[in-house]
CSV table of N, CA and C in Angstrom, one decimal:
chain,number,residue,atom,x,y,z
A,711,UNK,N,180.1,154.0,168.0
A,711,UNK,CA,179.9,153.4,169.4
A,711,UNK,C,179.5,151.9,169.2
A,712,UNK,N,178.3,152.0,168.3
A,712,UNK,CA,177.7,150.9,168.4
A,712,UNK,C,178.3,149.8,167.4
A,713,UNK,N,179.4,150.3,166.4
A,713,UNK,CA,179.9,149.3,165.9
A,713,UNK,C,181.0,148.6,166.7
A,714,UNK,N,181.7,149.2,167.6
A,714,UNK,CA,182.7,148.9,168.4
A,714,UNK,C,181.7,147.7,169.4
A,715,UNK,N,180.7,148.2,169.8
A,715,UNK,CA,179.8,147.5,170.8
A,715,UNK,C,179.6,145.9,170.1
A,716,UNK,N,179.2,146.2,168.7
A,716,UNK,CA,178.9,145.0,168.0
A,716,UNK,C,179.9,143.9,167.4
A,717,UNK,N,180.9,144.8,167.3
A,717,UNK,CA,182.5,144.0,167.1
A,717,UNK,C,182.6,143.3,168.3
A,718,UNK,N,183.0,144.0,169.4
A,718,UNK,CA,182.9,143.4,170.6
A,718,UNK,C,182.3,142.1,171.0
A,719,UNK,N,180.8,142.1,170.7
A,719,UNK,CA,179.9,140.7,170.9
A,719,UNK,C,180.4,140.2,170.0
A,720,UNK,N,180.4,140.2,168.5
A,720,UNK,CA,181.0,139.3,167.8
A,720,UNK,C,182.1,138.5,168.2
A,721,UNK,N,183.4,139.3,168.8
A,721,UNK,CA,184.6,138.5,168.9
A,721,UNK,C,184.2,137.7,170.2
A,722,UNK,N,183.4,138.1,171.1
A,722,UNK,CA,183.1,137.5,172.4
A,722,UNK,C,182.3,136.0,172.1
A,723,UNK,N,181.5,136.2,170.9
A,723,UNK,CA,180.8,134.9,170.6
A,723,UNK,C,181.6,133.9,169.9
A,724,UNK,N,182.5,134.5,169.3
A,724,UNK,CA,183.2,133.8,168.4
A,724,UNK,C,184.4,133.0,169.6
A,725,UNK,N,185.0,133.7,170.5
A,725,UNK,CA,185.4,133.0,171.5
A,725,UNK,C,185.0,132.0,172.2
A,726,UNK,N,183.9,132.2,172.3
A,726,UNK,CA,182.9,131.3,173.4
A,726,UNK,C,182.7,130.1,172.4
A,727,UNK,N,182.4,130.3,171.2
A,727,UNK,CA,182.0,129.2,170.3
A,727,UNK,C,183.4,128.3,170.1
A,728,UNK,N,184.4,129.0,170.1
A,728,UNK,CA,185.6,128.0,170.0
A,728,UNK,C,185.7,127.4,171.3
A,729,UNK,N,185.7,127.8,172.4
A,729,UNK,CA,186.1,127.6,173.5
A,729,UNK,C,185.2,126.0,173.8
A,730,UNK,N,183.9,126.2,173.5
A,730,UNK,CA,182.8,125.0,173.5
A,730,UNK,C,183.4,124.1,172.3
A,731,UNK,N,183.6,124.2,171.5
A,731,UNK,CA,184.0,123.4,170.6
A,731,UNK,C,185.4,122.7,171.0
A,732,UNK,N,186.2,123.2,171.5
A,732,UNK,CA,187.5,122.8,172.3
A,732,UNK,C,187.3,121.8,173.5
A,733,UNK,N,186.3,122.2,174.0
A,733,UNK,CA,185.8,121.5,175.3
A,733,UNK,C,185.3,120.3,174.8
A,734,UNK,N,184.5,120.2,173.5
A,734,UNK,CA,183.9,118.8,173.2
A,734,UNK,C,184.8,117.7,173.3
A,735,UNK,N,184.6,116.6,174.0
A,735,UNK,CA,185.5,115.2,173.8
A,735,UNK,C,184.7,114.2,172.9
A,736,UNK,N,185.2,113.6,172.6
A,736,UNK,CA,184.9,112.4,171.5
A,736,UNK,C,183.6,111.6,172.7
A,737,UNK,N,182.8,111.2,171.8
A,737,UNK,CA,181.8,110.4,172.2
A,737,UNK,C,182.5,108.9,172.1
A,738,UNK,N,182.5,108.1,173.4
A,738,UNK,CA,183.1,107.0,173.4
A,738,UNK,C,182.4,105.4,173.8
A,739,UNK,N,182.1,104.5,173.1
A,739,UNK,CA,181.1,103.8,173.4
A,739,UNK,C,182.0,101.7,173.3
A,740,UNK,N,182.1,101.3,174.5
A,740,UNK,CA,182.4,99.6,174.2
A,740,UNK,C,181.1,99.2,174.5
A,741,UNK,N,181.2,98.1,173.2
A,741,UNK,CA,179.7,97.2,172.9
A,741,UNK,C,180.6,95.6,173.3
A,742,UNK,N,179.8,95.5,174.5
A,742,UNK,CA,180.3,93.8,174.6
A,742,UNK,C,179.3,92.9,173.8
A,743,UNK,N,180.1,91.9,173.5
A,743,UNK,CA,179.6,90.4,172.6
A,743,UNK,C,180.3,89.4,173.1
A,744,UNK,N,179.6,88.7,173.9
A,744,UNK,CA,179.7,87.5,174.9
A,744,UNK,C,179.3,86.1,174.2
A,745,UNK,N,178.2,86.4,173.3
A,745,UNK,CA,177.2,85.0,172.8
A,745,UNK,C,177.8,84.8,171.5
A,746,UNK,N,177.6,83.6,171.1
A,746,UNK,CA,177.7,82.9,169.8
A,746,UNK,C,176.5,82.8,169.3
A,747,UNK,N,175.8,84.2,168.8
A,747,UNK,CA,174.6,84.3,168.4
A,747,UNK,C,174.4,85.4,167.5
A,748,UNK,N,174.3,84.9,166.0
A,748,UNK,CA,174.1,85.9,165.1
A,748,UNK,C,173.3,87.1,165.3
A,749,UNK,N,172.0,86.8,165.9
A,749,UNK,CA,171.4,87.9,166.4
A,749,UNK,C,171.9,89.0,167.2
A,750,UNK,N,172.5,88.6,168.2
A,750,UNK,CA,173.3,89.3,169.2
A,750,UNK,C,174.6,90.2,168.6
A,751,UNK,N,175.2,89.2,167.7
A,751,UNK,CA,176.1,90.2,167.0
A,751,UNK,C,175.8,91.4,166.0
A,752,UNK,N,174.5,91.0,165.1
A,752,UNK,CA,173.8,91.9,164.2
A,752,UNK,C,173.7,93.0,165.3
A,753,UNK,N,172.8,92.8,166.3
A,753,UNK,CA,172.3,93.9,167.1
A,753,UNK,C,173.6,94.7,167.4
A,754,UNK,N,174.9,94.1,167.8
A,754,UNK,CA,175.9,95.0,168.3
A,754,UNK,C,176.1,95.9,166.9
A,755,UNK,N,176.2,95.2,166.0
A,755,UNK,CA,176.6,96.2,164.6
A,755,UNK,C,175.6,96.9,164.4
A,756,UNK,N,174.5,96.5,164.4
A,756,UNK,CA,173.3,97.5,164.2
A,756,UNK,C,173.7,99.0,165.3
A,757,UNK,N,173.8,98.6,166.8
A,757,UNK,CA,174.3,99.7,167.7
A,757,UNK,C,175.3,100.6,166.9
A,758,UNK,N,176.5,99.9,166.9
A,758,UNK,CA,177.6,100.5,166.2
A,758,UNK,C,177.1,101.4,165.1
A,759,UNK,N,176.5,101.0,164.4
A,759,UNK,CA,176.1,101.9,163.0
A,759,UNK,C,175.3,103.0,163.5
A,760,UNK,N,174.2,102.7,164.3
A,760,UNK,CA,173.5,103.8,164.6
A,760,UNK,C,174.3,104.9,165.5
A,761,UNK,N,175.0,104.8,166.3
A,761,UNK,CA,175.9,105.5,167.0
A,761,UNK,C,176.6,106.4,165.9
A,762,UNK,N,177.6,105.6,165.2
A,762,UNK,CA,178.5,106.4,164.2
A,762,UNK,C,177.5,107.4,163.5
A,763,UNK,N,176.4,106.8,162.8
A,763,UNK,CA,175.4,107.8,161.9
A,763,UNK,C,175.1,109.0,162.7
A,764,UNK,N,174.7,108.6,163.7
A,764,UNK,CA,174.0,109.7,164.7
A,764,UNK,C,175.2,111.0,164.9
A,765,UNK,N,176.3,110.7,165.3
A,765,UNK,CA,177.3,111.7,165.6
A,765,UNK,C,177.8,112.4,164.5
A,766,UNK,N,178.0,111.6,163.3
A,766,UNK,CA,178.1,112.0,162.1
A,766,UNK,C,177.2,112.9,161.6
A,767,UNK,N,176.3,112.9,161.7
A,767,UNK,CA,175.2,113.7,161.6
A,767,UNK,C,175.2,114.8,162.3
A,768,UNK,N,175.7,114.9,163.3
A,768,UNK,CA,176.0,116.1,164.3
A,768,UNK,C,177.4,116.7,164.2
A,769,UNK,N,178.1,115.9,163.4
A,769,UNK,CA,179.7,116.5,162.9
A,769,UNK,C,180.6,116.5,164.2
A,770,UNK,N,180.4,115.4,165.1
A,770,UNK,CA,181.0,115.2,166.3
A,770,UNK,C,181.6,114.0,166.3
A,771,UNK,N,182.9,114.0,166.9
A,771,UNK,CA,183.8,112.7,166.9
A,771,UNK,C,183.1,111.5,167.8
A,772,UNK,N,183.3,110.6,167.4
A,772,UNK,CA,183.0,109.2,167.9
A,772,UNK,C,183.8,108.0,167.7
A,773,UNK,N,183.9,107.1,168.9
A,773,UNK,CA,184.8,105.8,168.8
A,773,UNK,C,184.0,104.6,169.4
A,774,UNK,N,184.2,103.6,168.7
A,774,UNK,CA,183.2,102.5,169.3
A,774,UNK,C,184.4,101.3,169.1
A,775,UNK,N,184.2,100.6,170.2
A,775,UNK,CA,185.1,99.3,170.6
A,775,UNK,C,184.0,98.2,170.8
A,776,UNK,N,184.0,97.2,170.0
A,776,UNK,CA,183.2,96.2,169.9
A,776,UNK,C,184.4,94.8,170.6
A,777,UNK,N,184.0,94.8,172.1
A,777,UNK,CA,184.7,93.8,172.6
A,777,UNK,C,184.2,92.4,172.5
A,778,UNK,N,184.8,91.7,171.7
A,778,UNK,CA,184.4,89.9,171.9
A,778,UNK,C,185.2,89.1,173.0
A,779,UNK,N,184.5,88.3,173.6
A,779,UNK,CA,185.2,87.1,174.5
A,779,UNK,C,184.1,85.9,174.9
A,780,UNK,N,184.5,84.8,175.5
A,780,UNK,CA,183.8,84.0,175.5
A,780,UNK,C,183.3,83.6,174.2
A,781,UNK,N,182.3,82.7,174.1
A,781,UNK,CA,181.4,82.5,172.9
A,781,UNK,C,181.2,83.5,171.9
A,782,UNK,N,181.5,84.8,172.2
A,782,UNK,CA,181.3,85.9,171.3
A,782,UNK,C,182.6,86.3,170.5
A,783,UNK,N,183.7,85.2,170.9
A,783,UNK,CA,184.9,85.3,170.1
A,783,UNK,C,184.5,84.8,168.5
A,784,UNK,N,183.5,84.3,168.5
A,784,UNK,CA,182.9,83.6,167.1
A,784,UNK,C,183.0,84.7,166.0
A,785,UNK,N,182.4,85.9,167.0
A,785,UNK,CA,181.9,87.2,165.7
A,785,UNK,C,183.2,87.5,164.8
A,786,UNK,N,184.6,87.7,165.7
A,786,UNK,CA,185.9,88.0,164.7
A,786,UNK,C,186.6,87.0,164.1
A,787,UNK,N,186.0,85.8,164.5
A,787,UNK,CA,186.9,84.7,163.9
A,787,UNK,C,186.9,84.4,162.5
A,788,UNK,N,187.9,84.1,161.6
A,788,UNK,CA,188.1,84.1,160.3
A,788,UNK,C,187.3,82.8,159.8
A,789,UNK,N,187.2,81.8,160.6
A,789,UNK,CA,186.7,80.8,160.1
A,789,UNK,C,185.2,80.4,160.5
A,790,UNK,N,184.6,81.3,161.4
A,790,UNK,CA,183.2,80.7,162.0
A,790,UNK,C,182.4,82.3,162.0
A,791,UNK,N,183.0,83.2,161.8
A,791,UNK,CA,182.0,84.6,161.8
A,791,UNK,C,180.9,84.5,161.0
A,792,UNK,N,179.6,84.7,161.5
A,792,UNK,CA,178.5,84.8,160.7
A,792,UNK,C,178.3,86.2,160.1
A,793,UNK,N,179.2,87.0,160.5
A,793,UNK,CA,179.2,88.5,160.2
A,793,UNK,C,180.4,89.2,159.7
A,794,UNK,N,181.0,88.4,159.2
A,794,UNK,CA,182.4,89.0,159.0
A,794,UNK,C,182.4,89.9,157.5
A,795,UNK,N,181.5,89.8,156.8
A,795,UNK,CA,181.2,90.8,155.6
A,795,UNK,C,180.6,92.2,156.4
A,796,UNK,N,179.5,92.2,157.3
A,796,UNK,CA,179.2,93.3,158.1
A,796,UNK,C,180.2,93.9,158.5
A,797,UNK,N,181.5,93.2,159.2
A,797,UNK,CA,182.4,93.8,160.2
A,797,UNK,C,183.3,94.7,159.2
A,798,UNK,N,183.5,94.3,158.0
A,798,UNK,CA,184.4,94.7,157.0
A,798,UNK,C,183.5,96.3,156.7
A,799,UNK,N,182.3,96.3,156.2
A,799,UNK,CA,181.7,97.3,155.9
A,799,UNK,C,181.4,98.0,157.0
A,800,UNK,N,181.5,98.0,158.1
A,800,UNK,CA,181.4,98.7,159.3
A,800,UNK,C,182.6,99.6,159.2
A,801,UNK,N,183.9,98.8,159.2
A,801,UNK,CA,184.9,99.3,159.6
A,801,UNK,C,185.1,100.3,158.3
A,802,UNK,N,184.9,100.0,157.2
A,802,UNK,CA,184.8,101.0,156.0
A,802,UNK,C,183.8,102.2,156.2
A,803,UNK,N,182.9,102.1,156.4
A,803,UNK,CA,181.7,103.2,156.4
A,803,UNK,C,182.0,104.1,157.6
A,804,UNK,N,182.9,103.5,158.8
A,804,UNK,CA,183.0,104.4,160.1
A,804,UNK,C,183.7,105.6,159.7
A,805,UNK,N,184.7,105.5,158.7
A,805,UNK,CA,185.5,106.7,158.5
A,805,UNK,C,184.8,108.1,158.4
A,806,UNK,N,185.0,108.9,159.2
A,806,UNK,CA,186.4,109.4,159.9
A,806,UNK,C,186.1,108.9,161.3
A,807,UNK,N,185.0,108.3,161.6
A,807,UNK,CA,185.0,107.8,163.0
A,807,UNK,C,185.9,106.6,163.1
A,808,UNK,N,185.8,106.4,164.5
A,808,UNK,CA,186.7,105.1,164.8
A,808,UNK,C,186.2,103.8,165.3
A,809,UNK,N,186.4,102.8,164.5
A,809,UNK,CA,185.7,101.5,165.1
A,809,UNK,C,186.8,100.5,165.1
A,810,UNK,N,187.0,99.9,166.5
A,810,UNK,CA,187.9,98.8,166.8
A,810,UNK,C,187.1,97.6,167.1
A,811,UNK,N,187.5,96.4,166.9
A,811,UNK,CA,186.7,95.1,167.2
A,811,UNK,C,188.1,94.3,168.1
A,812,UNK,N,187.5,94.4,169.5
A,812,UNK,CA,188.9,93.6,170.0
A,812,UNK,C,188.5,92.0,170.5
A,813,UNK,N,189.7,91.4,170.2
A,813,UNK,CA,189.2,89.9,170.5
A,813,UNK,C,190.0,89.5,171.4
A,814,UNK,N,189.4,88.8,172.6
A,814,UNK,CA,190.0,88.3,173.8
A,814,UNK,C,191.2,87.1,173.4
A,815,UNK,N,192.3,87.7,173.9
A,815,UNK,CA,193.3,86.6,173.8
A,815,UNK,C,193.3,85.4,174.9
A,816,UNK,N,192.5,85.4,176.1
A,816,UNK,CA,192.5,84.3,177.0
A,816,UNK,C,191.4,83.4,176.2
A,817,UNK,N,190.3,83.8,175.5
A,817,UNK,CA,189.2,82.9,175.3
A,817,UNK,C,189.9,82.3,173.7
A,818,UNK,N,190.8,83.1,173.1
A,818,UNK,CA,191.5,82.6,172.0
A,818,UNK,C,192.4,81.3,172.0
A,819,UNK,N,193.0,81.6,173.2
A,819,UNK,CA,193.8,80.3,173.7
A,819,UNK,C,192.9,79.3,174.2
A,820,UNK,N,191.9,79.6,174.8
A,820,UNK,CA,190.9,78.4,175.5
A,820,UNK,C,190.6,77.6,174.1
A,821,UNK,N,190.3,78.5,173.2
A,821,UNK,CA,189.5,77.4,171.8
A,821,UNK,C,190.5,76.7,171.2
A,822,UNK,N,191.7,77.5,171.1
A,822,UNK,CA,192.8,76.8,170.3
A,822,UNK,C,193.3,75.6,171.1
A,823,UNK,N,193.2,75.4,172.4
A,823,UNK,CA,193.5,74.3,173.1
A,823,UNK,C,192.5,73.2,173.0
A,824,UNK,N,191.2,73.6,173.1
A,824,UNK,CA,190.1,72.5,173.0
A,824,UNK,C,189.8,72.2,171.6
A,825,UNK,N,190.0,73.2,170.4
A,825,UNK,CA,190.0,72.8,169.4
A,825,UNK,C,191.1,71.9,168.6
A,826,UNK,N,192.3,72.4,169.3
A,826,UNK,CA,193.5,71.8,168.8
A,826,UNK,C,194.4,72.0,167.6
A,827,UNK,N,194.0,73.3,167.1
A,827,UNK,CA,194.7,74.2,166.1
A,827,UNK,C,194.4,75.6,166.3
A,828,UNK,N,195.4,76.1,165.6
A,828,UNK,CA,195.6,77.7,165.8
A,828,UNK,C,193.8,78.2,165.2
A,829,UNK,N,193.7,79.6,165.6
A,829,UNK,CA,192.5,80.1,165.5
A,829,UNK,C,192.9,81.4,164.7
A,830,UNK,N,192.4,81.7,163.7
A,830,UNK,CA,192.6,83.2,162.8
A,830,UNK,C,191.6,84.0,163.3
A,831,UNK,N,191.8,85.2,163.6
A,831,UNK,CA,191.0,86.3,163.9
A,831,UNK,C,191.1,87.4,162.5
A,832,UNK,N,190.0,88.0,162.2
A,832,UNK,CA,189.6,88.5,161.1
A,832,UNK,C,190.6,89.8,161.2
A,833,UNK,N,191.3,90.2,159.9
A,833,UNK,CA,192.1,91.4,160.0
A,833,UNK,C,191.8,92.8,160.5
A,834,UNK,N,190.4,92.9,160.6
A,834,UNK,CA,189.9,94.0,160.9
A,834,UNK,C,189.6,93.9,162.7
A,835,UNK,N,189.9,93.0,163.4
A,835,UNK,CA,190.1,92.7,164.7
A,835,UNK,C,191.5,92.9,165.2
A,836,UNK,N,191.5,93.4,166.7
A,836,UNK,CA,192.4,93.6,167.3
A,836,UNK,C,192.6,92.6,168.5
A,837,UNK,N,193.6,91.6,168.8
A,837,UNK,CA,193.6,91.0,170.2
A,837,UNK,C,194.3,91.7,170.9
A,838,UNK,N,193.5,91.5,172.2
A,838,UNK,CA,193.6,92.1,173.6
A,838,UNK,C,193.7,91.0,174.5
A,839,UNK,N,194.6,91.0,175.6
A,839,UNK,CA,195.0,90.2,176.4
A,839,UNK,C,193.6,89.5,177.2
A,840,UNK,N,192.6,90.4,177.5
A,840,UNK,CA,191.6,90.0,178.1
A,840,UNK,C,190.5,90.9,177.9
A,841,UNK,N,189.3,90.2,177.3
A,841,UNK,CA,188.2,90.9,176.7
A,841,UNK,C,187.1,91.5,177.9
A,842,UNK,N,187.3,91.1,179.4
A,842,UNK,CA,186.6,91.8,180.4
A,842,UNK,C,187.5,92.6,180.8
A,843,UNK,N,188.9,92.5,181.0
A,843,UNK,CA,189.4,93.7,181.3
A,843,UNK,C,189.7,94.7,180.5
A,844,UNK,N,189.5,94.6,179.2
A,844,UNK,CA,189.5,95.8,178.0
A,844,UNK,C,188.1,96.4,178.2
A,845,UNK,N,187.3,95.8,178.7
A,845,UNK,CA,186.0,96.5,179.0
A,845,UNK,C,186.1,97.4,180.3
A,846,UNK,N,186.7,97.0,181.1
A,846,UNK,CA,186.9,97.7,182.6
A,846,UNK,C,187.7,98.7,182.3
A,847,UNK,N,188.8,98.5,181.7
A,847,UNK,CA,189.9,99.7,181.5
A,847,UNK,C,189.4,100.9,180.7
A,848,UNK,N,188.2,100.3,179.6
A,848,UNK,CA,187.8,101.3,178.9
A,848,UNK,C,186.7,102.0,179.6
A,849,UNK,N,186.2,101.4,180.6
A,849,UNK,CA,184.9,102.2,181.4
A,849,UNK,C,185.6,103.0,182.2
A,850,UNK,N,186.9,102.5,182.7
A,850,UNK,CA,187.7,103.4,184.0
A,850,UNK,C,188.1,104.9,183.0
A,851,UNK,N,188.3,104.7,181.9
A,851,UNK,CA,188.7,106.0,181.1
A,851,UNK,C,187.6,106.7,180.4
A,852,UNK,N,186.2,106.3,181.1
A,852,UNK,CA,185.0,107.2,180.8
A,852,UNK,C,184.1,106.8,179.4
A,853,UNK,N,184.6,105.4,179.0
A,853,UNK,CA,183.6,105.1,177.8
A,853,UNK,C,182.4,104.6,178.5
A,854,UNK,N,181.2,104.8,177.6
A,854,UNK,CA,179.9,104.1,177.8
A,854,UNK,C,180.0,102.7,177.2
A,855,UNK,N,179.3,102.0,178.2
A,855,UNK,CA,179.1,100.7,177.9
A,855,UNK,C,177.6,100.3,177.4
A,856,UNK,N,177.7,99.2,176.4
A,856,UNK,CA,176.3,98.8,175.8
A,856,UNK,C,176.5,97.1,176.0
A,857,UNK,N,175.6,96.6,176.5
A,857,UNK,CA,175.5,95.2,176.1
A,857,UNK,C,174.1,94.8,175.3
A,858,UNK,N,174.4,94.7,174.0
A,858,UNK,CA,173.0,94.3,173.5
A,858,UNK,C,172.4,93.0,174.1
């Protein structure tokens, strides 16, 4: 009798634990960078690194999207980024976590028009139609939002 009760209890605990694990959603944070300031860019990268390391230590999924627009587009620009080495290192250390750098195409087009030449974005970044819209849509999908 005791064995049956103990077995039933263990089976119930196992099912409950797997149900809790199945309900765990990945943690997701959007980090805004809209200033051409190396300190702000480095703070955003520090925030992303801390989030990734924290959830890695808890063995939980995490996604980070650093959204750049306006003067912050200099962060993923191949010709003007003061943090391009850190961006590459962060992308490499993030695995299995997910890190994306979103670069605003509206800003890119404005800069190209003002500067009179094409602008290259780092290969670690993805061009999105609008940085502000990207932030809005991520928040509408339940992402947390940070502005360093």
